[in-house]
């Protein structure tokens, strides 16, 4: 009896921990279809396709694409195609952007795809979500403001970085939850970081973001 109660309490009060997995195609195996061994290729008609993207902080690189390229279902055709990827300006330390579904939706999965032959291939970002109902909700928290203090829920730290030298290629990261749902949210916040500080080329070439709703 006691153990059942304990279990129930554990389930009720268990901290929310999302599951993050990622897949990597080396430069030799990268392909135009973004076909991976364990993660599905990008979709055209997912919930992100009709979402509105807004820059919150940081500067996008002028040689890169507009934020809308992240959700248009179109993929870069080459390993170094700036105009088909979204990335923060060279020499800066990333930034933040928001995805708005207009109305709360049950989110099952968030997939992010990137492609570059070296240090701008891997991904490093924090993912937050919000339904917008918190009276303290700030839709535009700039760097220096912890989104968790203004109505956002921290979902996951996504890092595809490894100790191996081989950094370039295609990456797919996938965020899910063991319960089957990441929750009901209207907004996602992507807080993007550079993958290295050795030079000015650490901002990821993000190619596509897919959001699977219920
Ligand atoms: Ca898509």
mmCIF file of C-alpha atoms and ligand atoms in Angstrom:
data_model
loop_
_atom_site.group_PDB
_atom_site.id
_atom_site.type_symbol
_atom_site.label_atom_id
_atom_site.label_comp_id
_atom_site.label_asym_id
_atom_site.label_seq_id
_atom_site.Cartn_x
_atom_site.Cartn_y
_atom_site.Cartn_z
ATOM 1 C CA UNK A 1 0.000 0.000 0.000
ATOM 2 C CA UNK A 2 2.748 2.412 0.991
ATOM 3 C CA UNK A 3 4.734 1.588 -2.105
ATOM 4 C CA UNK A 4 1.716 2.237 -4.338
ATOM 5 C CA UNK A 5 1.250 5.614 -2.664
ATOM 6 C CA UNK A 6 4.922 6.372 -3.185
ATOM 7 C CA UNK A 7 4.627 5.457 -6.838
ATOM 8 C CA UNK A 8 1.576 7.682 -7.278
ATOM 9 C CA UNK A 9 3.382 10.588 -5.616
ATOM 10 C CA UNK A 10 6.414 9.988 -7.790
ATOM 11 C CA UNK A 11 4.315 10.100 -10.925
ATOM 12 C CA UNK A 12 2.526 13.267 -9.807
ATOM 13 C CA UNK A 13 5.620 15.112 -8.672
ATOM 14 C CA UNK A 14 8.225 13.691 -11.008
ATOM 15 C CA UNK A 15 10.187 16.526 -12.622
ATOM 16 C CA UNK A 16 9.463 16.995 -16.290
ATOM 17 C CA UNK A 17 12.353 15.548 -18.256
ATOM 18 C CA UNK A 18 12.177 15.478 -22.012
ATOM 19 C CA UNK A 19 14.111 12.932 -24.025
ATOM 20 C CA UNK A 20 16.636 14.182 -26.582
ATOM 21 C CA UNK A 21 18.185 11.968 -29.253
ATOM 22 C CA UNK A 22 20.152 12.924 -32.305
ATOM 23 C CA UNK A 23 21.452 11.410 -35.497
ATOM 24 C CA UNK A 24 24.449 12.356 -37.640
ATOM 25 C CA UNK A 25 25.312 11.862 -41.289
ATOM 26 C CA UNK A 26 29.010 12.456 -41.902
ATOM 27 C CA UNK A 27 30.096 14.654 -44.795
ATOM 28 C CA UNK A 28 30.520 11.466 -46.811
ATOM 29 C CA UNK A 29 26.973 10.223 -46.144
ATOM 30 C CA UNK A 30 25.083 13.540 -46.055
ATOM 31 C CA UNK A 31 22.296 13.603 -48.634
ATOM 32 C CA UNK A 32 19.752 16.003 -50.119
ATOM 33 C CA UNK A 33 16.813 14.103 -48.638
ATOM 34 C CA UNK A 34 18.151 14.450 -45.081
ATOM 35 C CA UNK A 35 17.700 10.714 -44.703
ATOM 36 C CA UNK A 36 18.955 9.471 -41.318
ATOM 37 C CA UNK A 37 19.298 6.072 -39.764
ATOM 38 C CA UNK A 38 17.116 6.670 -36.697
ATOM 39 C CA UNK A 39 15.283 9.970 -37.187
ATOM 40 C CA UNK A 40 12.688 10.695 -39.857
ATOM 41 C CA UNK A 41 13.469 13.098 -42.701
ATOM 42 C CA UNK A 42 11.977 16.617 -42.506
ATOM 43 C CA UNK A 43 8.266 17.009 -43.240
ATOM 44 C CA UNK A 44 6.451 19.639 -45.281
ATOM 45 C CA UNK A 45 3.026 19.607 -43.649
ATOM 46 C CA UNK A 46 3.849 19.430 -39.937
ATOM 47 C CA UNK A 47 2.458 21.858 -37.330
ATOM 48 C CA UNK A 48 5.448 24.170 -37.754
ATOM 49 C CA UNK A 49 4.562 24.795 -41.411
ATOM 50 C CA UNK A 50 1.837 27.315 -40.517
ATOM 51 C CA UNK A 51 3.467 28.719 -37.356
ATOM 52 C CA UNK A 52 4.752 32.291 -37.171
ATOM 53 C CA UNK A 53 8.454 32.812 -36.445
ATOM 54 C CA UNK A 54 9.781 35.930 -34.730
ATOM 55 C CA UNK A 55 13.326 36.936 -33.859
ATOM 56 C CA UNK A 56 13.614 37.815 -30.166
ATOM 57 C CA UNK A 57 17.316 38.489 -29.724
ATOM 58 C CA UNK A 58 20.496 38.349 -31.805
ATOM 59 C CA UNK A 59 21.129 39.134 -35.479
ATOM 60 C CA UNK A 60 20.587 36.711 -38.311
ATOM 61 C CA UNK A 61 23.445 36.543 -40.772
ATOM 62 C CA UNK A 62 22.704 38.573 -43.896
ATOM 63 C CA UNK A 63 23.961 35.835 -46.194
ATOM 64 C CA UNK A 64 21.522 33.400 -44.635
ATOM 65 C CA UNK A 65 17.798 32.814 -45.122
ATOM 66 C CA UNK A 66 14.813 34.393 -43.377
ATOM 67 C CA UNK A 67 13.388 32.572 -40.338
ATOM 68 C CA UNK A 68 10.524 31.280 -42.489
ATOM 69 C CA UNK A 69 13.018 29.002 -44.278
ATOM 70 C CA UNK A 70 13.026 26.884 -41.120
ATOM 71 C CA UNK A 71 9.464 25.758 -41.682
ATOM 72 C CA UNK A 72 8.936 25.853 -45.445
ATOM 73 C CA UNK A 73 9.751 22.178 -45.954
ATOM 74 C CA UNK A 74 12.485 23.103 -48.422
ATOM 75 C CA UNK A 75 15.953 21.772 -47.740
ATOM 76 C CA UNK A 76 19.437 22.894 -48.729
ATOM 77 C CA UNK A 77 20.776 20.951 -51.678
ATOM 78 C CA UNK A 78 24.417 21.390 -50.799
ATOM 79 C CA UNK A 79 26.597 21.023 -47.702
ATOM 80 C CA UNK A 80 27.408 24.748 -47.635
ATOM 81 C CA UNK A 81 24.379 26.685 -48.852
ATOM 82 C CA UNK A 82 24.014 29.803 -46.657
ATOM 83 C CA UNK A 83 20.924 31.086 -48.482
ATOM 84 C CA UNK A 84 18.985 27.920 -47.636
ATOM 85 C CA UNK A 85 19.799 27.935 -43.918
ATOM 86 C CA UNK A 86 19.070 30.180 -40.944
ATOM 87 C CA UNK A 87 22.049 31.114 -38.806
ATOM 88 C CA UNK A 88 23.060 33.900 -36.472
ATOM 89 C CA UNK A 89 25.636 36.410 -37.647
ATOM 90 C CA UNK A 90 29.258 35.259 -37.758
ATOM 91 C CA UNK A 91 31.198 36.259 -34.651
ATOM 92 C CA UNK A 92 28.080 36.588 -32.477
ATOM 93 C CA UNK A 93 27.026 34.140 -29.807
ATOM 94 C CA UNK A 94 23.680 33.036 -31.190
ATOM 95 C CA UNK A 95 20.276 34.359 -30.252
ATOM 96 C CA UNK A 96 16.634 33.554 -29.662
ATOM 97 C CA UNK A 97 13.554 33.123 -31.801
ATOM 98 C CA UNK A 98 9.947 32.252 -31.058
ATOM 99 C CA UNK A 99 7.522 29.956 -32.853
ATOM 100 C CA UNK A 100 3.815 30.782 -32.492
ATOM 101 C CA UNK A 101 1.095 28.256 -33.347
ATOM 102 C CA UNK A 102 -1.599 30.934 -32.758
ATOM 103 C CA UNK A 103 -3.461 28.590 -30.434
ATOM 104 C CA UNK A 104 -2.196 25.963 -27.948
ATOM 105 C CA UNK A 105 -1.534 22.580 -29.529
ATOM 106 C CA UNK A 106 -0.512 19.273 -28.025
ATOM 107 C CA UNK A 107 3.117 18.791 -29.042
ATOM 108 C CA UNK A 108 4.387 15.276 -29.541
ATOM 109 C CA UNK A 109 7.812 15.931 -30.996
ATOM 110 C CA UNK A 110 10.196 18.701 -32.048
ATOM 111 C CA UNK A 111 12.821 17.858 -34.687
ATOM 112 C CA UNK A 112 15.630 20.206 -35.757
ATOM 113 C CA UNK A 113 17.809 19.654 -38.821
ATOM 114 C CA UNK A 114 21.127 21.249 -39.780
ATOM 115 C CA UNK A 115 23.829 20.842 -42.422
ATOM 116 C CA UNK A 116 27.309 22.258 -42.792
ATOM 117 C CA UNK A 117 30.697 20.615 -43.608
ATOM 118 C CA UNK A 118 32.357 21.674 -40.337
ATOM 119 C CA UNK A 119 31.694 23.559 -37.084
ATOM 120 C CA UNK A 120 28.385 25.042 -38.217
ATOM 121 C CA UNK A 121 26.865 21.586 -38.584
ATOM 122 C CA UNK A 122 26.232 20.563 -34.954
ATOM 123 C CA UNK A 123 23.393 21.991 -32.850
ATOM 124 C CA UNK A 124 23.350 23.510 -29.386
ATOM 125 C CA UNK A 125 20.175 25.138 -28.095
ATOM 126 C CA UNK A 126 17.746 25.297 -25.219
ATOM 127 C CA UNK A 127 14.085 24.666 -25.945
ATOM 128 C CA UNK A 128 11.296 26.329 -23.953
ATOM 129 C CA UNK A 129 7.536 26.193 -24.365
ATOM 130 C CA UNK A 130 4.599 28.300 -23.178
ATOM 131 C CA UNK A 131 0.845 28.424 -23.493
ATOM 132 C CA UNK A 132 0.849 32.161 -22.829
ATOM 133 C CA UNK A 133 -1.567 31.965 -19.913
ATOM 134 C CA UNK A 134 0.879 32.986 -17.166
ATOM 135 C CA UNK A 135 0.145 36.571 -16.009
ATOM 136 C CA UNK A 136 3.913 37.131 -15.994
ATOM 137 C CA UNK A 137 4.267 35.829 -19.547
ATOM 138 C CA UNK A 138 6.843 37.701 -21.599
ATOM 139 C CA UNK A 139 6.754 36.631 -25.266
ATOM 140 C CA UNK A 140 10.116 38.317 -25.974
ATOM 141 C CA UNK A 141 12.607 37.414 -23.236
ATOM 142 C CA UNK A 142 15.984 38.650 -24.405
ATOM 143 C CA UNK A 143 19.310 37.095 -23.458
ATOM 144 C CA UNK A 144 19.920 37.746 -19.792
ATOM 145 C CA UNK A 145 16.289 37.018 -18.954
ATOM 146 C CA UNK A 146 15.666 33.436 -17.894
ATOM 147 C CA UNK A 147 12.516 32.436 -19.809
ATOM 148 C CA UNK A 148 11.555 30.183 -16.886
ATOM 149 C CA UNK A 149 10.958 33.337 -14.802
ATOM 150 C CA UNK A 150 8.440 34.804 -17.246
ATOM 151 C CA UNK A 151 5.939 32.124 -18.142
ATOM 152 C CA UNK A 152 8.095 29.718 -20.155
ATOM 153 C CA UNK A 153 8.717 26.083 -19.294
ATOM 154 C CA UNK A 154 12.184 24.673 -19.888
ATOM 155 C CA UNK A 155 11.825 21.598 -22.113
ATOM 156 C CA UNK A 156 15.361 20.450 -22.963
ATOM 157 C CA UNK A 157 18.956 21.258 -23.669
ATOM 158 C CA UNK A 158 19.677 19.956 -27.148
ATOM 159 C CA UNK A 159 23.328 19.266 -27.880
ATOM 160 C CA UNK A 160 24.691 17.170 -30.706
ATOM 161 C CA UNK A 161 28.283 17.979 -29.727
ATOM 162 C CA UNK A 162 30.692 15.118 -29.265
ATOM 163 C CA UNK A 163 34.320 14.656 -28.311
ATOM 164 C CA UNK A 164 35.104 13.357 -31.751
ATOM 165 C CA UNK A 165 36.913 15.549 -34.246
ATOM 166 C CA UNK A 166 34.320 14.848 -36.857
ATOM 167 C CA UNK A 167 31.965 17.788 -36.501
ATOM 168 C CA UNK A 168 30.675 18.458 -39.968
ATOM 169 C CA UNK A 169 27.797 16.876 -41.797
ATOM 170 C CA UNK A 170 24.068 16.665 -41.283
ATOM 171 C CA UNK A 171 22.421 16.545 -37.897
ATOM 172 C CA UNK A 172 18.892 15.717 -36.804
ATOM 173 C CA UNK A 173 17.858 16.214 -33.177
ATOM 174 C CA UNK A 174 14.554 14.975 -31.794
ATOM 175 C CA UNK A 175 12.858 16.028 -28.546
ATOM 176 C CA UNK A 176 10.059 13.871 -27.103
ATOM 177 C CA UNK A 177 8.707 12.849 -23.723
ATOM 178 C CA UNK A 178 8.196 9.392 -22.271
ATOM 179 C CA UNK A 179 4.544 10.272 -21.607
ATOM 180 C CA UNK A 180 4.022 10.693 -25.350
ATOM 181 C CA UNK A 181 3.458 14.449 -25.148
ATOM 182 C CA UNK A 182 5.606 17.497 -24.494
ATOM 183 C CA UNK A 183 2.453 19.263 -23.329
ATOM 184 C CA UNK A 184 -0.052 21.715 -24.726
ATOM 185 C CA UNK A 185 1.700 24.876 -25.848
ATOM 186 C CA UNK A 186 1.087 27.860 -28.080
ATOM 187 C CA UNK A 187 4.722 28.966 -28.265
ATOM 188 C CA UNK A 188 8.180 27.443 -28.564
ATOM 189 C CA UNK A 189 11.339 29.400 -27.818
ATOM 190 C CA UNK A 190 14.657 28.390 -29.362
ATOM 191 C CA UNK A 191 17.646 29.767 -27.450
ATOM 192 C CA UNK A 192 20.558 29.054 -29.811
ATOM 193 C CA UNK A 193 24.237 28.948 -28.864
ATOM 194 C CA UNK A 194 27.490 28.734 -30.810
ATOM 195 C CA UNK A 195 28.970 25.253 -31.027
ATOM 196 C CA UNK A 196 32.553 26.462 -30.538
ATOM 197 C CA UNK A 197 34.496 29.625 -29.682
ATOM 198 C CA UNK A 198 37.744 28.998 -31.580
ATOM 199 C CA UNK A 199 36.709 31.276 -34.433
ATOM 200 C CA UNK A 200 33.706 33.209 -35.767
ATOM 201 C CA UNK A 201 32.083 30.161 -37.347
ATOM 202 C CA UNK A 202 30.224 28.502 -34.529
ATOM 203 C CA UNK A 203 26.626 29.437 -35.373
ATOM 204 C CA UNK A 204 24.683 26.438 -36.628
ATOM 205 C CA UNK A 205 23.265 26.314 -40.168
ATOM 206 C CA UNK A 206 19.674 25.386 -39.226
ATOM 207 C CA UNK A 207 17.899 23.913 -42.247
ATOM 208 C CA UNK A 208 14.450 22.931 -41.014
ATOM 209 C CA UNK A 209 12.349 22.580 -37.863
ATOM 210 C CA UNK A 210 9.474 20.127 -37.659
ATOM 211 C CA UNK A 211 6.857 20.129 -34.913
ATOM 212 C CA UNK A 212 4.531 17.170 -34.646
ATOM 213 C CA UNK A 213 1.202 17.943 -33.047
ATOM 214 C CA UNK A 214 -1.411 15.446 -31.983
HETATM 215 CA CA1 LIG B 1 8.806 21.161 -41.845
#
